[in-house]
Amino acid sequence: MLKTIRSLPSTVWLIGLISLVNDSSSEMLYPLIPLYLSSVLMAGPRALGIIEGIAEATASLLKLFSGVIIDRTRHSKPWVVVGYALAAFGRPLIAFVTSWPLLLVIRFADRIGKGLRSSPRDALLASSVAAEQRGVAFGFHRAMDNAGAVIGPLLASALLAAGTSLHDIFLWSVVPALLCVGLALSIKEPRDGPPVSPKSFQWKLSDMPASFKRYLVVVAVFTLGNSSNMFLLLRAKELGVSEASVPLLWAAVSLVAMLFSTPLAGLSDKVGRIPLLLGGYVAYALFYAGLGLMTHDGTVLFALFGFYGLFMAATEGVEKALVADIAPAELRGTAFGWFNLTAGLFLLPASVVFGWLYQAFSPSVAFGFSAGCSLTAAVLLWSWAFREKVNGV
């Protein structure tokens, strides 16, 4: 496995490094936003659901737009640079927010950046490696991304333990964010790649294989139960985890995902993508069911969050490798756009519904709903989504 990783092209390594630095910045703030929302802005789960749902849904629309654009132009770098720059200059502004609608505006801008960069970055990754290396490449990227998600919360926890205010932590996030933009400017796009699509600008799914469309349905069903991870941190705090330990808990999740993303995604190159995704969906359902039934913190809670890291490792890179497998090469950017759009659009109802169930009924009802969606998606993936082979899948 180490030899395979070392053989990955320099573009894959650079994109991975950019993700590591970017997530060090974003994940330093991510576990703190629910705390800031509840302790400073005095808002509850319903407001959190609205903020995260709208922000992610907006990003998803732009992911489709940017994906279609690069299929017409074959230029990914400008979108990647601009996307990271928006996030770099937006996150520190959270320090000056005085109400949750203003926080929504900041998150909205941050997600616009993500929407502009995600599909071009994924298409660039897919075009930088051979088909038999896609699982490893996307798994390595997710590992680097999760490495940043380990570093960020550890920095946040250390700063909190040292008495640094939430306001100052938000301001410090600008340093790694600016470094990330500098790295993005050094990206070199491959000269040889799929031809520019001869078709005019359009958003239709008609040119995609039927299996890809069915796969999007599976993604939609799963995402309906995949609300913002901030609810997990809110739940941990309610179960008794201290404010300073919440970032450490999220760092533990990211550490597990970092360690297992590359080997599990690489395994999908050998045994297929579907078995890994099925295992991930089942792991997700078990995690959510367990977290909904818990009544206090302890060792079991930390073990559960580690289990959630395994779900992330088994699905994040594999999902995107599967998109690259089944999409026509000349429409790969558009395919990633549709995949990201579907996942993101359903995050809006997912987060809003989850927040409503959480506040109006109980945490167990909300977490049970998410577990049910995941199991339904697993059944559809296994028995319905892939009736015929596409591109050897």
mmCIF file of C-alpha atoms in Angstrom:
data_model
loop_
_atom_site.group_PDB
_atom_site.id
_atom_site.type_symbol
_atom_site.label_atom_id
_atom_site.label_comp_id
_atom_site.label_asym_id
_atom_site.label_seq_id
_atom_site.Cartn_x
_atom_site.Cartn_y
_atom_site.Cartn_z
ATOM 1 C CA MET A 1 0.000 0.000 0.000
ATOM 2 C CA LEU A 2 2.801 2.481 0.854
ATOM 3 C CA LYS A 3 4.468 1.796 -2.501
ATOM 4 C CA THR A 4 1.161 2.449 -4.275
ATOM 5 C CA ILE A 5 0.686 5.718 -2.401
ATOM 6 C CA ARG A 6 4.219 6.880 -3.197
ATOM 7 C CA SER A 7 3.596 6.184 -6.885
ATOM 8 C CA LEU A 8 0.638 8.559 -7.063
ATOM 9 C CA PRO A 9 1.205 11.580 -9.343
ATOM 10 C CA SER A 10 2.404 14.864 -7.847
ATOM 11 C CA THR A 11 -0.951 16.500 -8.641
ATOM 12 C CA VAL A 12 -2.701 14.032 -6.317
ATOM 13 C CA TRP A 13 -0.180 14.779 -3.564
ATOM 14 C CA LEU A 14 -0.565 18.535 -3.989
ATOM 15 C CA ILE A 15 -4.370 18.389 -3.924
ATOM 16 C CA GLY A 16 -4.116 16.221 -0.811
ATOM 17 C CA LEU A 17 -1.810 18.753 0.871
ATOM 18 C CA ILE A 18 -4.200 21.579 0.008
ATOM 19 C CA SER A 19 -7.072 19.651 1.563
ATOM 20 C CA LEU A 20 -5.005 18.972 4.687
ATOM 21 C CA VAL A 21 -4.233 22.678 5.175
ATOM 22 C CA ASN A 22 -7.769 23.796 4.326
ATOM 23 C CA ASP A 23 -9.356 21.344 6.724
ATOM 24 C CA SER A 24 -6.924 22.329 9.462
ATOM 25 C CA SER A 25 -8.498 25.769 9.186
ATOM 26 C CA SER A 26 -12.133 24.782 8.717
ATOM 27 C CA GLU A 27 -12.171 21.936 11.247
ATOM 28 C CA MET A 28 -10.557 24.168 13.860
ATOM 29 C CA LEU A 29 -13.835 26.090 13.745
ATOM 30 C CA TYR A 30 -16.331 23.350 12.881
ATOM 31 C CA PRO A 31 -16.697 21.830 16.395
ATOM 32 C CA LEU A 32 -16.898 25.327 17.888
ATOM 33 C CA ILE A 33 -19.824 26.600 15.826
ATOM 34 C CA PRO A 34 -22.506 24.638 17.777
ATOM 35 C CA LEU A 35 -20.923 25.933 21.012
ATOM 36 C CA TYR A 36 -20.832 29.488 19.666
ATOM 37 C CA LEU A 37 -24.393 29.171 18.426
ATOM 38 C CA SER A 38 -25.780 27.946 21.742
ATOM 39 C CA SER A 39 -23.619 29.814 24.274
ATOM 40 C CA VAL A 40 -23.054 33.168 22.524
ATOM 41 C CA LEU A 41 -25.831 33.572 19.951
ATOM 42 C CA MET A 42 -28.412 31.771 22.114
ATOM 43 C CA ALA A 43 -29.878 29.682 19.269
ATOM 44 C CA GLY A 44 -30.957 26.025 19.315
ATOM 45 C CA PRO A 45 -30.995 22.896 17.098
ATOM 46 C CA ARG A 46 -33.659 24.312 14.775
ATOM 47 C CA ALA A 47 -31.495 27.318 13.860
ATOM 48 C CA LEU A 48 -28.502 25.009 13.390
ATOM 49 C CA GLY A 49 -30.500 22.864 10.983
ATOM 50 C CA ILE A 50 -31.574 25.892 8.931
ATOM 51 C CA ILE A 51 -28.034 27.296 8.761
ATOM 52 C CA GLU A 52 -26.367 24.058 7.704
ATOM 53 C CA GLY A 53 -29.157 22.972 5.370
ATOM 54 C CA ILE A 54 -29.298 26.220 3.385
ATOM 55 C CA ALA A 55 -25.507 26.561 3.270
ATOM 56 C CA GLU A 56 -24.934 23.022 1.963
ATOM 57 C CA ALA A 57 -27.812 23.158 -0.525
ATOM 58 C CA THR A 58 -26.420 26.374 -2.036
ATOM 59 C CA ALA A 59 -22.977 24.820 -2.381
ATOM 60 C CA SER A 60 -24.468 21.874 -4.221
ATOM 61 C CA LEU A 61 -26.059 23.980 -6.939
ATOM 62 C CA LEU A 62 -22.669 25.520 -7.650
ATOM 63 C CA LYS A 63 -21.013 22.081 -7.686
ATOM 64 C CA LEU A 64 -23.163 21.151 -10.676
ATOM 65 C CA PHE A 65 -22.482 24.481 -12.387
ATOM 66 C CA SER A 66 -18.702 24.220 -11.944
ATOM 67 C CA GLY A 67 -18.736 20.563 -13.030
ATOM 68 C CA VAL A 68 -20.550 21.356 -16.274
ATOM 69 C CA ILE A 69 -18.234 24.314 -16.955
ATOM 70 C CA ILE A 70 -15.019 22.292 -16.736
ATOM 71 C CA ASP A 71 -16.379 19.689 -19.156
ATOM 72 C CA ARG A 72 -16.694 22.551 -21.647
ATOM 73 C CA THR A 73 -13.355 24.233 -20.907
ATOM 74 C CA ARG A 74 -11.080 21.569 -19.299
ATOM 75 C CA HIS A 75 -9.729 24.211 -16.896
ATOM 76 C CA SER A 76 -10.130 23.234 -13.237
ATOM 77 C CA LYS A 77 -7.474 25.377 -11.556
ATOM 78 C CA PRO A 78 -9.266 28.777 -11.619
ATOM 79 C CA TRP A 79 -12.334 27.331 -9.913
ATOM 80 C CA VAL A 80 -10.221 25.554 -7.303
ATOM 81 C CA VAL A 81 -8.279 28.742 -6.459
ATOM 82 C CA VAL A 82 -11.354 30.972 -6.242
ATOM 83 C CA GLY A 83 -13.207 28.386 -4.156
ATOM 84 C CA TYR A 84 -10.479 28.155 -1.546
ATOM 85 C CA ALA A 85 -10.006 31.956 -1.536
ATOM 86 C CA LEU A 86 -13.669 32.571 -0.659
ATOM 87 C CA ALA A 87 -13.384 30.248 2.314
ATOM 88 C CA ALA A 88 -10.083 31.821 3.400
ATOM 89 C CA PHE A 89 -11.518 35.315 3.634
ATOM 90 C CA GLY A 90 -14.952 34.293 4.926
ATOM 91 C CA ARG A 91 -14.273 32.129 7.977
ATOM 92 C CA PRO A 92 -12.501 34.742 10.159
ATOM 93 C CA LEU A 93 -15.581 36.979 9.837
ATOM 94 C CA ILE A 94 -17.459 34.613 12.182
ATOM 95 C CA ALA A 95 -15.634 36.442 14.978
ATOM 96 C CA PHE A 96 -17.789 39.517 14.314
ATOM 97 C CA VAL A 97 -21.170 37.757 14.105
ATOM 98 C CA THR A 98 -23.791 38.853 16.660
ATOM 99 C CA SER A 99 -26.846 36.820 15.542
ATOM 100 C CA TRP A 100 -27.492 33.467 13.891
ATOM 101 C CA PRO A 101 -28.774 34.966 10.576
ATOM 102 C CA LEU A 102 -25.377 36.660 10.191
ATOM 103 C CA LEU A 103 -23.698 33.307 10.876
ATOM 104 C CA LEU A 104 -25.867 31.881 8.095
ATOM 105 C CA VAL A 105 -24.465 34.522 5.707
ATOM 106 C CA ILE A 106 -20.870 33.567 6.580
ATOM 107 C CA ARG A 107 -21.543 29.858 6.197
ATOM 108 C CA PHE A 108 -23.322 30.650 2.927
ATOM 109 C CA ALA A 109 -20.187 32.350 1.548
ATOM 110 C CA ASP A 110 -17.950 29.523 2.772
ATOM 111 C CA ARG A 111 -20.135 26.928 1.039
ATOM 112 C CA ILE A 112 -20.162 28.952 -2.189
ATOM 113 C CA GLY A 113 -16.406 28.481 -2.197
ATOM 114 C CA LYS A 114 -16.802 24.768 -1.651
ATOM 115 C CA GLY A 115 -19.369 24.579 -4.431
ATOM 116 C CA LEU A 116 -17.041 26.233 -6.919
ATOM 117 C CA ARG A 117 -14.027 24.040 -6.147
ATOM 118 C CA SER A 118 -15.371 20.547 -5.344
ATOM 119 C CA SER A 119 -16.411 19.174 -8.749
ATOM 120 C CA PRO A 120 -13.372 20.635 -10.613
ATOM 121 C CA ARG A 121 -11.057 19.223 -7.934
ATOM 122 C CA ASP A 122 -12.677 15.764 -8.093
ATOM 123 C CA ALA A 123 -12.534 15.714 -11.890
ATOM 124 C CA LEU A 124 -8.880 16.782 -11.762
ATOM 125 C CA LEU A 125 -8.117 13.934 -9.363
ATOM 126 C CA ALA A 126 -9.908 11.396 -11.557
ATOM 127 C CA SER A 127 -8.057 12.526 -14.690
ATOM 128 C CA SER A 128 -4.671 12.433 -12.948
ATOM 129 C CA VAL A 129 -4.627 8.656 -12.336
ATOM 130 C CA ALA A 130 -5.380 5.422 -14.168
ATOM 131 C CA ALA A 131 -8.735 3.723 -13.585
ATOM 132 C CA GLU A 132 -7.160 1.002 -11.406
ATOM 133 C CA GLN A 133 -5.772 3.687 -9.059
ATOM 134 C CA ARG A 134 -8.939 5.715 -8.550
ATOM 135 C CA GLY A 135 -9.857 4.134 -5.254
ATOM 136 C CA VAL A 136 -6.396 4.742 -3.811
ATOM 137 C CA ALA A 137 -6.266 8.312 -5.167
ATOM 138 C CA PHE A 138 -9.622 9.345 -3.752
ATOM 139 C CA GLY A 139 -8.946 7.453 -0.541
ATOM 140 C CA PHE A 140 -5.584 9.217 -0.159
ATOM 141 C CA HIS A 141 -7.256 12.571 -0.747
ATOM 142 C CA ARG A 142 -9.847 11.816 1.928
ATOM 143 C CA ALA A 143 -7.069 10.666 4.274
ATOM 144 C CA MET A 144 -5.265 13.985 3.872
ATOM 145 C CA ASP A 145 -8.553 15.818 4.279
ATOM 146 C CA ASN A 146 -9.194 13.933 7.506
ATOM 147 C CA ALA A 147 -5.640 14.555 8.682
ATOM 148 C CA GLY A 148 -6.504 18.241 8.573
ATOM 149 C CA ALA A 149 -9.669 17.411 10.455
ATOM 150 C CA VAL A 150 -7.467 15.912 13.202
ATOM 151 C CA ILE A 151 -5.076 18.854 13.356
ATOM 152 C CA GLY A 152 -7.810 21.506 13.374
ATOM 153 C CA PRO A 153 -9.809 20.281 16.412
ATOM 154 C CA LEU A 154 -6.575 19.597 18.328
ATOM 155 C CA LEU A 155 -5.544 23.199 17.731
ATOM 156 C CA ALA A 156 -8.990 24.380 18.823
ATOM 157 C CA SER A 157 -8.864 22.276 21.986
ATOM 158 C CA ALA A 158 -5.360 23.519 22.833
ATOM 159 C CA LEU A 159 -6.385 27.125 22.294
ATOM 160 C CA LEU A 160 -9.504 26.689 24.436
ATOM 161 C CA ALA A 161 -7.485 25.017 27.185
ATOM 162 C CA ALA A 162 -5.059 27.965 27.091
ATOM 163 C CA GLY A 163 -7.929 30.363 27.680
ATOM 164 C CA THR A 164 -8.188 31.714 24.114
ATOM 165 C CA SER A 165 -11.640 33.121 23.365
ATOM 166 C CA LEU A 166 -13.848 31.757 20.577
ATOM 167 C CA HIS A 167 -13.557 35.189 18.943
ATOM 168 C CA ASP A 168 -9.764 34.952 18.695
ATOM 169 C CA ILE A 169 -9.815 31.352 17.460
ATOM 170 C CA PHE A 170 -12.036 32.385 14.568
ATOM 171 C CA LEU A 171 -9.558 35.146 13.697
ATOM 172 C CA TRP A 172 -6.542 32.793 13.779
ATOM 173 C CA SER A 173 -8.181 30.540 11.162
ATOM 174 C CA VAL A 174 -7.077 32.986 8.465
ATOM 175 C CA VAL A 175 -3.428 31.819 8.651
ATOM 176 C CA PRO A 176 -3.833 28.230 7.311
ATOM 177 C CA ALA A 177 -6.569 29.410 4.953
ATOM 178 C CA LEU A 178 -4.203 31.834 3.203
ATOM 179 C CA LEU A 179 -1.519 29.135 2.970
ATOM 180 C CA CYS A 180 -4.088 26.923 1.277
ATOM 181 C CA VAL A 181 -4.748 29.564 -1.389
ATOM 182 C CA GLY A 182 -1.012 29.861 -2.068
ATOM 183 C CA LEU A 183 -0.741 26.109 -2.607
ATOM 184 C CA ALA A 184 -3.767 26.087 -4.909
ATOM 185 C CA LEU A 185 -2.072 28.647 -7.140
ATOM 186 C CA SER A 186 0.768 26.133 -7.772
ATOM 187 C CA ILE A 187 -1.501 23.418 -9.223
ATOM 188 C CA LYS A 188 -0.577 22.263 -12.725
ATOM 189 C CA GLU A 189 -3.354 20.714 -14.772
ATOM 190 C CA PRO A 190 -2.555 17.596 -16.861
ATOM 191 C CA ARG A 191 -2.018 18.322 -20.542
ATOM 192 C CA ASP A 192 -3.547 15.068 -21.723
ATOM 193 C CA GLY A 193 -7.125 14.502 -20.672
ATOM 194 C CA PRO A 194 -10.613 13.735 -21.968
ATOM 195 C CA PRO A 195 -11.636 15.841 -24.987
ATOM 196 C CA VAL A 196 -13.762 18.920 -24.489
ATOM 197 C CA SER A 197 -17.425 17.961 -24.687
ATOM 198 C CA PRO A 198 -18.775 19.071 -28.100
ATOM 199 C CA LYS A 199 -22.255 19.684 -26.717
ATOM 200 C CA SER A 200 -23.601 23.058 -25.723
ATOM 201 C CA PHE A 201 -23.926 24.077 -22.092
ATOM 202 C CA GLN A 202 -26.714 21.962 -20.572
ATOM 203 C CA TRP A 203 -27.715 20.390 -17.265
ATOM 204 C CA LYS A 204 -29.504 17.284 -18.509
ATOM 205 C CA LEU A 205 -28.973 13.796 -17.126
ATOM 206 C CA SER A 206 -30.054 12.197 -20.399
ATOM 207 C CA ASP A 207 -26.493 11.418 -21.518
ATOM 208 C CA MET A 208 -25.660 9.568 -18.305
ATOM 209 C CA PRO A 209 -26.015 5.763 -17.916
ATOM 210 C CA ALA A 210 -29.210 4.516 -16.269
ATOM 211 C CA SER A 211 -27.143 3.020 -13.437
ATOM 212 C CA PHE A 212 -25.705 6.452 -12.641
ATOM 213 C CA LYS A 213 -29.225 7.889 -12.343
ATOM 214 C CA ARG A 214 -30.294 5.053 -10.039
ATOM 215 C CA TYR A 215 -27.150 5.580 -7.991
ATOM 216 C CA LEU A 216 -28.170 9.211 -7.517
ATOM 217 C CA VAL A 217 -31.478 7.991 -6.061
ATOM 218 C CA VAL A 218 -29.545 5.879 -3.547
ATOM 219 C CA VAL A 219 -27.385 8.884 -2.670
ATOM 220 C CA ALA A 220 -30.536 10.999 -2.200
ATOM 221 C CA VAL A 221 -32.167 8.483 0.152
ATOM 222 C CA PHE A 222 -29.026 8.126 2.227
ATOM 223 C CA THR A 223 -28.407 11.874 2.368
ATOM 224 C CA LEU A 224 -31.957 12.488 3.580
ATOM 225 C CA GLY A 225 -30.792 10.870 6.815
ATOM 226 C CA ASN A 226 -27.300 12.354 6.724
ATOM 227 C CA SER A 227 -27.837 15.646 8.543
ATOM 228 C CA SER A 228 -25.025 18.016 9.524
ATOM 229 C CA ASN A 229 -22.301 16.469 11.684
ATOM 230 C CA MET A 230 -22.725 19.442 13.989
ATOM 231 C CA PHE A 231 -25.738 17.636 15.472
ATOM 232 C CA LEU A 232 -23.383 14.859 16.571
ATOM 233 C CA LEU A 233 -21.265 17.381 18.463
ATOM 234 C CA LEU A 234 -24.362 18.996 19.959
ATOM 235 C CA ARG A 235 -25.547 15.561 21.105
ATOM 236 C CA ALA A 236 -22.132 14.805 22.637
ATOM 237 C CA LYS A 237 -22.258 18.062 24.597
ATOM 238 C CA GLU A 238 -25.759 17.247 25.852
ATOM 239 C CA LEU A 239 -24.570 13.807 26.977
ATOM 240 C CA GLY A 240 -21.973 15.439 29.207
ATOM 241 C CA VAL A 241 -18.831 15.896 27.102
ATOM 242 C CA SER A 242 -17.031 19.047 28.249
ATOM 243 C CA GLU A 243 -16.661 22.044 25.945
ATOM 244 C CA ALA A 244 -12.889 21.579 25.651
ATOM 245 C CA SER A 245 -13.321 17.848 24.884
ATOM 246 C CA VAL A 246 -15.811 18.307 22.028
ATOM 247 C CA PRO A 247 -13.043 19.199 19.509
ATOM 248 C CA LEU A 248 -11.004 16.210 20.757
ATOM 249 C CA LEU A 249 -13.948 13.923 20.139
ATOM 250 C CA TRP A 250 -14.231 15.133 16.559
ATOM 251 C CA ALA A 251 -10.481 14.844 16.119
ATOM 252 C CA ALA A 252 -10.737 11.175 17.146
ATOM 253 C CA VAL A 253 -13.339 10.605 14.415
ATOM 254 C CA SER A 254 -11.111 12.227 11.822
ATOM 255 C CA LEU A 255 -8.082 10.262 13.020
ATOM 256 C CA VAL A 256 -9.874 6.949 12.439
ATOM 257 C CA ALA A 257 -11.046 8.149 9.022
ATOM 258 C CA MET A 258 -7.532 9.310 8.157
ATOM 259 C CA LEU A 259 -5.957 5.966 9.063
ATOM 260 C CA PHE A 260 -8.471 3.810 7.198
ATOM 261 C CA SER A 261 -9.532 5.945 4.195
ATOM 262 C CA THR A 262 -6.674 4.961 1.905
ATOM 263 C CA PRO A 263 -6.598 1.188 2.666
ATOM 264 C CA LEU A 264 -10.397 0.836 2.511
ATOM 265 C CA ALA A 265 -10.745 2.880 -0.674
ATOM 266 C CA GLY A 266 -7.775 0.991 -2.112
ATOM 267 C CA LEU A 267 -9.532 -2.258 -1.216
ATOM 268 C CA SER A 268 -12.434 -1.141 -3.399
ATOM 269 C CA ASP A 269 -10.052 -1.238 -6.398
ATOM 270 C CA LYS A 270 -9.793 -4.995 -5.810
ATOM 271 C CA VAL A 271 -13.143 -6.164 -4.385
ATOM 272 C CA GLY A 272 -15.426 -3.528 -5.907
ATOM 273 C CA ARG A 273 -17.039 -0.325 -4.676
ATOM 274 C CA ILE A 274 -20.443 -1.753 -3.711
ATOM 275 C CA PRO A 275 -19.344 -3.994 -0.782
ATOM 276 C CA LEU A 276 -17.486 -1.069 0.820
ATOM 277 C CA LEU A 277 -20.457 1.272 0.441
ATOM 278 C CA LEU A 278 -22.837 -1.327 1.865
ATOM 279 C CA GLY A 279 -20.629 -1.806 4.903
ATOM 280 C CA GLY A 280 -20.404 1.954 5.354
ATOM 281 C CA TYR A 281 -24.175 2.456 5.202
ATOM 282 C CA VAL A 282 -24.762 -0.275 7.781
ATOM 283 C CA ALA A 283 -22.074 1.199 10.055
ATOM 284 C CA TYR A 284 -23.781 4.594 9.785
ATOM 285 C CA ALA A 285 -27.141 3.124 10.803
ATOM 286 C CA LEU A 286 -25.625 1.374 13.823
ATOM 287 C CA PHE A 287 -23.813 4.540 14.918
ATOM 288 C CA TYR A 288 -26.908 6.735 14.706
ATOM 289 C CA ALA A 289 -29.104 4.186 16.449
ATOM 290 C CA GLY A 290 -26.555 3.871 19.258
ATOM 291 C CA LEU A 291 -26.098 7.611 19.691
ATOM 292 C CA GLY A 292 -29.856 8.157 19.805
ATOM 293 C CA LEU A 293 -30.267 5.592 22.585
ATOM 294 C CA MET A 294 -27.378 6.766 24.794
ATOM 295 C CA THR A 295 -28.156 8.612 28.025
ATOM 296 C CA HIS A 296 -24.698 9.765 29.201
ATOM 297 C CA ASP A 297 -21.109 10.093 28.042
ATOM 298 C CA GLY A 298 -18.288 7.650 28.682
ATOM 299 C CA THR A 299 -16.012 5.181 26.943
ATOM 300 C CA VAL A 300 -18.847 3.804 24.832
ATOM 301 C CA LEU A 301 -19.529 7.256 23.403
ATOM 302 C CA PHE A 302 -15.923 7.698 22.271
ATOM 303 C CA ALA A 303 -15.976 4.174 20.802
ATOM 304 C CA LEU A 304 -19.134 5.028 18.879
ATOM 305 C CA PHE A 305 -17.545 8.129 17.424
ATOM 306 C CA GLY A 306 -14.539 6.060 16.388
ATOM 307 C CA PHE A 307 -16.959 3.689 14.655
ATOM 308 C CA TYR A 308 -18.349 6.686 12.781
ATOM 309 C CA GLY A 309 -14.829 7.330 11.513
ATOM 310 C CA LEU A 310 -14.871 3.869 9.933
ATOM 311 C CA PHE A 311 -18.068 4.767 8.091
ATOM 312 C CA MET A 312 -16.388 7.874 6.702
ATOM 313 C CA ALA A 313 -13.318 5.904 5.648
ATOM 314 C CA ALA A 314 -15.377 3.240 3.871
ATOM 315 C CA THR A 315 -17.587 5.630 1.894
ATOM 316 C CA GLU A 316 -16.141 9.092 1.201
ATOM 317 C CA GLY A 317 -13.455 8.147 -1.311
ATOM 318 C CA VAL A 318 -15.303 5.097 -2.627
ATOM 319 C CA GLU A 319 -18.429 7.095 -3.550
ATOM 320 C CA LYS A 320 -16.409 9.421 -5.772
ATOM 321 C CA ALA A 321 -14.361 6.614 -7.300
ATOM 322 C CA LEU A 322 -17.651 4.950 -8.261
ATOM 323 C CA VAL A 323 -18.840 8.151 -9.962
ATOM 324 C CA ALA A 324 -15.601 8.262 -11.990
ATOM 325 C CA ASP A 325 -16.063 4.571 -12.891
ATOM 326 C CA ILE A 326 -19.579 4.810 -14.315
ATOM 327 C CA ALA A 327 -19.593 8.288 -15.901
ATOM 328 C CA PRO A 328 -18.505 8.886 -19.516
ATOM 329 C CA ALA A 329 -14.990 10.378 -19.503
ATOM 330 C CA GLU A 330 -16.017 13.494 -21.456
ATOM 331 C CA LEU A 331 -18.825 14.207 -18.933
ATOM 332 C CA ARG A 332 -16.962 13.363 -15.751
ATOM 333 C CA GLY A 333 -17.106 16.915 -14.398
ATOM 334 C CA THR A 334 -20.857 17.052 -15.002
ATOM 335 C CA ALA A 335 -21.259 13.666 -13.309
ATOM 336 C CA PHE A 336 -19.421 14.881 -10.218
ATOM 337 C CA GLY A 337 -21.599 17.979 -10.352
ATOM 338 C CA TRP A 338 -24.793 15.911 -10.318
ATOM 339 C CA PHE A 339 -23.450 13.678 -7.565
ATOM 340 C CA ASN A 340 -22.493 16.661 -5.406
ATOM 341 C CA LEU A 341 -25.756 18.447 -6.228
ATOM 342 C CA THR A 342 -27.859 15.462 -5.187
ATOM 343 C CA ALA A 343 -25.964 14.943 -1.947
ATOM 344 C CA GLY A 344 -26.007 18.645 -1.092
ATOM 345 C CA LEU A 345 -29.607 19.432 -1.989
ATOM 346 C CA PHE A 346 -30.878 16.677 0.260
ATOM 347 C CA LEU A 347 -28.762 18.027 3.107
ATOM 348 C CA LEU A 348 -31.238 20.923 3.354
ATOM 349 C CA PRO A 349 -34.293 18.790 4.207
ATOM 350 C CA ALA A 350 -32.027 16.367 6.100
ATOM 351 C CA SER A 351 -30.725 19.023 8.486
ATOM 352 C CA VAL A 352 -34.042 20.876 8.792
ATOM 353 C CA VAL A 353 -36.034 17.681 9.437
ATOM 354 C CA PHE A 354 -33.418 16.342 11.845
ATOM 355 C CA GLY A 355 -33.365 19.621 13.786
ATOM 356 C CA TRP A 356 -37.163 19.672 13.944
ATOM 357 C CA LEU A 357 -37.411 16.035 15.117
ATOM 358 C CA TYR A 358 -34.622 16.657 17.648
ATOM 359 C CA GLN A 359 -36.318 19.702 19.178
ATOM 360 C CA ALA A 360 -40.005 18.813 18.753
ATOM 361 C CA PHE A 361 -39.802 15.156 19.786
ATOM 362 C CA SER A 362 -36.510 13.735 21.067
ATOM 363 C CA PRO A 363 -32.955 12.949 19.998
ATOM 364 C CA SER A 364 -33.806 9.248 19.739
ATOM 365 C CA VAL A 365 -36.537 9.963 17.148
ATOM 366 C CA ALA A 366 -34.194 12.117 15.056
ATOM 367 C CA PHE A 367 -31.312 9.637 15.162
ATOM 368 C CA GLY A 368 -33.695 6.727 14.485
ATOM 369 C CA PHE A 369 -34.969 8.466 11.344
ATOM 370 C CA SER A 370 -31.412 8.843 10.016
ATOM 371 C CA ALA A 371 -30.602 5.188 10.753
ATOM 372 C CA GLY A 372 -33.705 4.133 8.813
ATOM 373 C CA CYS A 373 -32.731 6.194 5.759
ATOM 374 C CA SER A 374 -29.276 4.619 5.733
ATOM 375 C CA LEU A 375 -30.614 1.068 5.853
ATOM 376 C CA THR A 376 -33.091 1.851 3.065
ATOM 377 C CA ALA A 377 -30.250 3.190 0.920
ATOM 378 C CA ALA A 378 -28.246 0.011 1.572
ATOM 379 C CA VAL A 379 -31.133 -2.164 0.364
ATOM 380 C CA LEU A 380 -31.573 -0.074 -2.802
ATOM 381 C CA LEU A 381 -27.842 -0.143 -3.539
ATOM 382 C CA TRP A 382 -27.678 -3.903 -3.177
ATOM 383 C CA SER A 383 -30.859 -4.927 -5.007
ATOM 384 C CA TRP A 384 -31.751 -2.181 -7.469
ATOM 385 C CA ALA A 385 -29.142 0.434 -8.397
ATOM 386 C CA PHE A 386 -26.755 -1.594 -10.573
ATOM 387 C CA ARG A 387 -28.657 -3.942 -12.819
ATOM 388 C CA GLU A 388 -26.078 -3.906 -15.603
ATOM 389 C CA LYS A 389 -22.357 -3.311 -15.928
ATOM 390 C CA VAL A 390 -21.150 0.138 -16.957
ATOM 391 C CA ASN A 391 -17.476 0.716 -17.838
ATOM 392 C CA GLY A 392 -16.710 -2.654 -16.237
ATOM 393 C CA VAL A 393 -18.486 -1.854 -12.941
#
